[in-house]
Structures are given as structure tokens and as C-alpha cells.
Tab-separated table of C-alpha atoms in Angstrom:
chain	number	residue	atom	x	y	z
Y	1005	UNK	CA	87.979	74.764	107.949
Y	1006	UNK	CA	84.487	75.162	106.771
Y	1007	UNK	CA	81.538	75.003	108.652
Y	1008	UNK	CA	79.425	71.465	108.957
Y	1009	UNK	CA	76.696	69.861	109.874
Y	1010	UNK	CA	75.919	69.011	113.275
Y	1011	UNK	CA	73.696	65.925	114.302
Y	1012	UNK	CA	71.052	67.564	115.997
Y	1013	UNK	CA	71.290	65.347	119.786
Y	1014	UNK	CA	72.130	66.054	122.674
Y	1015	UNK	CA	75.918	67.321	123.731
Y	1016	UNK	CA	77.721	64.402	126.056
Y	1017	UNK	CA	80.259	66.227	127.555
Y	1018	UNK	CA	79.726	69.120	130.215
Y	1019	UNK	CA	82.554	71.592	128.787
Y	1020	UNK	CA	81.772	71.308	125.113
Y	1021	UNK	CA	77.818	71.855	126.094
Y	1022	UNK	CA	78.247	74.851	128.350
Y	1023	UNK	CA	80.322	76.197	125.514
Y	1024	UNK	CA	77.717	74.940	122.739
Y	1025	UNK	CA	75.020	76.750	125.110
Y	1026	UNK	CA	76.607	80.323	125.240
Y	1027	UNK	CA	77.726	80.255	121.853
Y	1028	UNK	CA	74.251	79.166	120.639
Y	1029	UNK	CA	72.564	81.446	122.943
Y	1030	UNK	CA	74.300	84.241	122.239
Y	1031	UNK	CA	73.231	83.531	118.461
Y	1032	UNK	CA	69.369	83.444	119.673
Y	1033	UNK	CA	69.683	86.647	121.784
Y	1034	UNK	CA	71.318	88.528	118.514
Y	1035	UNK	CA	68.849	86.926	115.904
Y	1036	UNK	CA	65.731	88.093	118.688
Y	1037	UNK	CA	67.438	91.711	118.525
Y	1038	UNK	CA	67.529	91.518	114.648
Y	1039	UNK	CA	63.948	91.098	114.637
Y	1040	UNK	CA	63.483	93.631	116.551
Y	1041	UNK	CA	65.040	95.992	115.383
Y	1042	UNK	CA	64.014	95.569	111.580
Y	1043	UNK	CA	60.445	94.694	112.045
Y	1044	UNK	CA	59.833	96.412	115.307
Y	1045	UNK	CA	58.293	93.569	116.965
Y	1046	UNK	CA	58.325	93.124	120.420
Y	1047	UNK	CA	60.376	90.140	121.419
Y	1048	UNK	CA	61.086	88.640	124.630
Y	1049	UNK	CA	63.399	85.137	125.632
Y	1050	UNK	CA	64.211	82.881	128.888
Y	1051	UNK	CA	66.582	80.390	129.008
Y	1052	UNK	CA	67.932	78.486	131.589
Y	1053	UNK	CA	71.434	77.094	131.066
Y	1054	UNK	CA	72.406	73.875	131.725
Y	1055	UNK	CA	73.639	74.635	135.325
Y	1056	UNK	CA	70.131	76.084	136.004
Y	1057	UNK	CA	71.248	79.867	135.742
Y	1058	UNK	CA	68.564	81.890	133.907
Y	1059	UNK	CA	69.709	84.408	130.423
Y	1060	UNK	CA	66.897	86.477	129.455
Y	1061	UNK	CA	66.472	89.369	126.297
Y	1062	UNK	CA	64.047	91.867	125.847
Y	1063	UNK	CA	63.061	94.394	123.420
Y	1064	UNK	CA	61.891	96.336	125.057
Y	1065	UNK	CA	61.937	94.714	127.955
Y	1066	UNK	CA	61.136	91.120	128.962
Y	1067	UNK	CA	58.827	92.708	131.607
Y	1068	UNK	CA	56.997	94.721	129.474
Y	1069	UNK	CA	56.264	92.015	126.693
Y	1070	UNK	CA	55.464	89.246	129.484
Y	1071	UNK	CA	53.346	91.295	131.111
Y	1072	UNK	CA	51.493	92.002	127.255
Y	1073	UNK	CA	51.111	88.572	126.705
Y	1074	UNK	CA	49.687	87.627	129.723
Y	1075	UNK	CA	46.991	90.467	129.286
Y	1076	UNK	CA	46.233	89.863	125.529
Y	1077	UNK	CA	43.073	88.595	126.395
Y	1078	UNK	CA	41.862	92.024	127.190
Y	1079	UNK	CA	40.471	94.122	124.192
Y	1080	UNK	CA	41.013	97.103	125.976
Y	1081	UNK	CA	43.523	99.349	123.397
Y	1082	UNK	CA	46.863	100.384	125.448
Y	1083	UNK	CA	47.515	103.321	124.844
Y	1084	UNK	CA	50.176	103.911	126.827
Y	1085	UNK	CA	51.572	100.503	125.174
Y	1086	UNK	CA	51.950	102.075	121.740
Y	1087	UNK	CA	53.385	105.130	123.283
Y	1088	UNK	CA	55.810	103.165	125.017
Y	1089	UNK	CA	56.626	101.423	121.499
Y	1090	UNK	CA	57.020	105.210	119.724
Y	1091	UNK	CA	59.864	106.128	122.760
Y	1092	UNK	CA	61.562	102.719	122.446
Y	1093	UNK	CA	62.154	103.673	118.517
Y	1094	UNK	CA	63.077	107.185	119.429
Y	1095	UNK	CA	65.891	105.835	122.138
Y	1096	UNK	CA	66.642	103.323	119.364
Y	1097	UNK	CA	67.617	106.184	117.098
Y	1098	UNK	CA	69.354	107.785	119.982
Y	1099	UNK	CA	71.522	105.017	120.744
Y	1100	UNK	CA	73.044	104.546	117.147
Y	1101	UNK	CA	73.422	108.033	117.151
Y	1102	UNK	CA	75.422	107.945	120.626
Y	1103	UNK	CA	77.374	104.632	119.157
Y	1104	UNK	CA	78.019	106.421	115.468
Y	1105	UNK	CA	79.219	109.342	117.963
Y	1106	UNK	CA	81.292	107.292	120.155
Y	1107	UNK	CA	83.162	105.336	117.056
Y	1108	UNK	CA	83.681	109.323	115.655
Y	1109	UNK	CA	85.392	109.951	119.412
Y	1110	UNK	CA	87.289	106.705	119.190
Y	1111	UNK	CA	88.921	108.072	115.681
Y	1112	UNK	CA	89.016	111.184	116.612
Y	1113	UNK	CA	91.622	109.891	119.836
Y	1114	UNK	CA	93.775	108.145	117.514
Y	1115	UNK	CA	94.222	110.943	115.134
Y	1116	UNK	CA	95.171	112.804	118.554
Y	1117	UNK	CA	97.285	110.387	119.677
Y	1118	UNK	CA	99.321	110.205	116.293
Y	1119	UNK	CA	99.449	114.438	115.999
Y	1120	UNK	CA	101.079	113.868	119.627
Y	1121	UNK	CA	103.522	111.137	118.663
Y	1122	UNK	CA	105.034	113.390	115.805
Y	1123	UNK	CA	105.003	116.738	117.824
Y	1124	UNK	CA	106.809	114.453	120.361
Y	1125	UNK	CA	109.396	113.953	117.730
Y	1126	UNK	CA	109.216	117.525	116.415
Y	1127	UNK	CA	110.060	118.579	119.344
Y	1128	UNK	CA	113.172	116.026	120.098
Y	1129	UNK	CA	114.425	117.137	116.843
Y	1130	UNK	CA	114.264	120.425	117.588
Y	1131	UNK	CA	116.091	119.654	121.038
Y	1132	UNK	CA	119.234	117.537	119.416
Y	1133	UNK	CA	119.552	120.879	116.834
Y	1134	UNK	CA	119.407	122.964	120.434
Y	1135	UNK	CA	122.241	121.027	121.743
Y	1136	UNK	CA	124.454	121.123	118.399
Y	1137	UNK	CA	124.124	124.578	118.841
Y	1138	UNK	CA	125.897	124.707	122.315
Y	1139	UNK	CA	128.415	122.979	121.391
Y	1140	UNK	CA	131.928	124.359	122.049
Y	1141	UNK	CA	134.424	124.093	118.997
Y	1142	UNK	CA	136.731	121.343	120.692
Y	1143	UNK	CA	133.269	119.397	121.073
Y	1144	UNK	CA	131.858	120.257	117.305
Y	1145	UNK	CA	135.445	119.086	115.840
Y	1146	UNK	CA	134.881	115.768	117.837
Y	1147	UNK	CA	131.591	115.374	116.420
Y	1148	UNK	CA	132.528	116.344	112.736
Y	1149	UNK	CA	135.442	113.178	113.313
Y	1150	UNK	CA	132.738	110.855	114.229
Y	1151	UNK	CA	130.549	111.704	111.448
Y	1152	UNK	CA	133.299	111.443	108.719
Y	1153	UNK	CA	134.261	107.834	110.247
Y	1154	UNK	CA	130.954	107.282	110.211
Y	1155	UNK	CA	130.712	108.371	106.519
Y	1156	UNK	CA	133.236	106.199	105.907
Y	1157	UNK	CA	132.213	103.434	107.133
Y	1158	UNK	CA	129.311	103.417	105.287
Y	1159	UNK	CA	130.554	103.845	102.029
Y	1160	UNK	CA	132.707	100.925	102.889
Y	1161	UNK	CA	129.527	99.083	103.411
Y	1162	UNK	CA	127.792	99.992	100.573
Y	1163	UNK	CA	130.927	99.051	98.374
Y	1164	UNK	CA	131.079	96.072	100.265
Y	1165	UNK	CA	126.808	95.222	99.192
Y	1166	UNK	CA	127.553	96.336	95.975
Y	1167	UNK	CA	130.438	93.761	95.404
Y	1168	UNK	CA	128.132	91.320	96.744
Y	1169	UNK	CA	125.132	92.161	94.430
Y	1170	UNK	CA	127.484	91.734	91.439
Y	1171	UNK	CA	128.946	88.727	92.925
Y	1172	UNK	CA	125.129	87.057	92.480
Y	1173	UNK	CA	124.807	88.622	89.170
Y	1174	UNK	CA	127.865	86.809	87.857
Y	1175	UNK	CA	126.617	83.519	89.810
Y	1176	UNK	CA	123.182	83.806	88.170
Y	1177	UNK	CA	124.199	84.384	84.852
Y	1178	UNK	CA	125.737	80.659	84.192
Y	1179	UNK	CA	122.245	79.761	85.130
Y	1180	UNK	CA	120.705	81.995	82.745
Y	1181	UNK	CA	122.907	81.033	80.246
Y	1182	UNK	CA	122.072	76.717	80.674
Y	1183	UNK	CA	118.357	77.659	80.727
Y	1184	UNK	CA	118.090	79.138	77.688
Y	1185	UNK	CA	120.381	76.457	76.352
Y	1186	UNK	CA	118.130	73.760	77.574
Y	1187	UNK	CA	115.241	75.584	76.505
Y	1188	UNK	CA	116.724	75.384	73.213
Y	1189	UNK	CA	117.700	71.907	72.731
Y	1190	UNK	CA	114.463	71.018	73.693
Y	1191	UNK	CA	112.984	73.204	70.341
């Protein structure tokens, strides 16, 4: 299903608006970090859900860009402001870097976790060859009987498949046969 319009009014029932609300806001809150983060701006949103509870975003922080529109009226250059702005670009930068780490860590565990999986079977393998080797003789002549009956018993399947396979063969070419005799009636 494709996306669609939406009439632009007001949502009637409770459920489908709180959901319409957090889905939406989380759309604002990620747009408002977009902007952000490629222009630099400083961005800052309230909203109070339906239920009254308030969702804010920041960038830097809602705080800090309140608090600079509410003094914009002074001319006074702040300093400190711009500063502020330089170290909020430089944490920026560290953070992707952490996250880029992170993701390499994340890899990094899996590729572990699969090394471990086949030493794990190294190492049983390595085992069942351990305990062929203690054997006795009475116990290795019992195990060379069970693995010529088991021989056996697959090449009795594998006859049995390949009687089977020609079985369909035969069955298919009748088939074959009426197609291309249809085909050439038709001609």
C-alpha cells in the first residue's frame, strides 16, 4: 500500500490521534535535528500532547535557544554564545565518531561470536576423533558394523531416488512428446 493523502482536520478518535501525535511528532523532532545538523541553526520545539504531557527538542538545548530568543533584543555580541555554538559542532563530530565506533564494536562482536561458534565445533570434532581413538577393538568392530549398515542403507536410498527421478522422466516425456505435437499441428 502506497502512501495517501490525508484531509488535513482534526483526528476523532483518541487511539488513532495519540498514535497520529507521536508518529507525527517524532517526524517534527527528526526534521528540527536535520536542520540542525546541516545548516547549523539553532532550533528549539514544545509540544504538548493531547493528554497535556509536554515533548520538547533542542539543538543545542531548548534552554539555551529560549533563553537567546528572549534576549535578542540586546545588541550586546555573545561571545560566549558563539563559543558555545563552536563546542556543540565539536561534540557533534565526537558523537558520530563514538556512533561510527560503536557500529565498528557491534561488527567486530559478531565476527567474534562466529570465530567462537566454529572453534566450538573445531573443538567437538576434535573430541569425537579423541574418543574413536579410545576405542577398544570389540567397540571399533561394532562401530565399523554400524557404519557399513549405514552405508548400505544409503545406497539403498539413493537407488531408491534415482528410480524415482527416472520414473518422472519417463512420465514427463509423453508430455513432451503431445506438446511438440500440438505445437505442430497448430503450424
Amino acid at each position: 500500500m502506497g502512501r495517501r493523502k490525508i484531509e488535513m482536520k482534526m483526528v476523532k478518535d483518541n487511539s488513532s490521534r495519540q498514535v497520529t501525535f507521536s508518529k507525527r511528532r517524532t517526524g517534527l523532532f527528526k526534521k528540527a535535528n536535520e536542520l540542525a545538523t546541516l545548516c547549523g541553526a539553532e532550533v528549539a520545539i514544545v509540544v504538548f500532547s493531547p493528554g497535556g504531557k509536554p515533548f520538547s527538542f533542542g539543538h543545542p538545548t531548548v534552554d539555551s535557544v529560549s533563553d537567546r530568543f528572549l534576549n535578542q533584543d540586546q545588541e550586546v555580541p555573545n561571545v560566549k554564545a558563539r563559543a558555545g555554538s563552536s563546542k556543540n559542532a565539536k561534540v557533534d563530530r565526537l558523537n558520530q565518531q563514538l556512533v561510527d565506533v560503536m557500529k565498528l564494536l557491534q561488527a567486530e562482536k559478531k565476527k567474534a561470536q562466529s570465530l567462537d561458534q566454529k572453534a566450538k565445533k573445531a573443538k567437538a570434532s576434535q573430541t569425537c576423533q579423541t574418543q574413536i581413538n579410545e576405542l577398544s577393538l570389540h567397540e571399533l568392530e561394532k562401530l565399523k558394523g554400524s557404519m557399513e549398515e549405514l552405508r548400505e542403507n544409503v545406497k539403498t536410498r539413493v537407488c531408491e531416488i534415482e528410480a524415482s527421478f527416472s520414473l518422472l522422466l519417463l512420465a514427463q516425456k509423453p508430455i513432451q512428446e503431445a506438446d511438440m505435437s500440438v505445437t505442430k499441428k497448430a503450424n
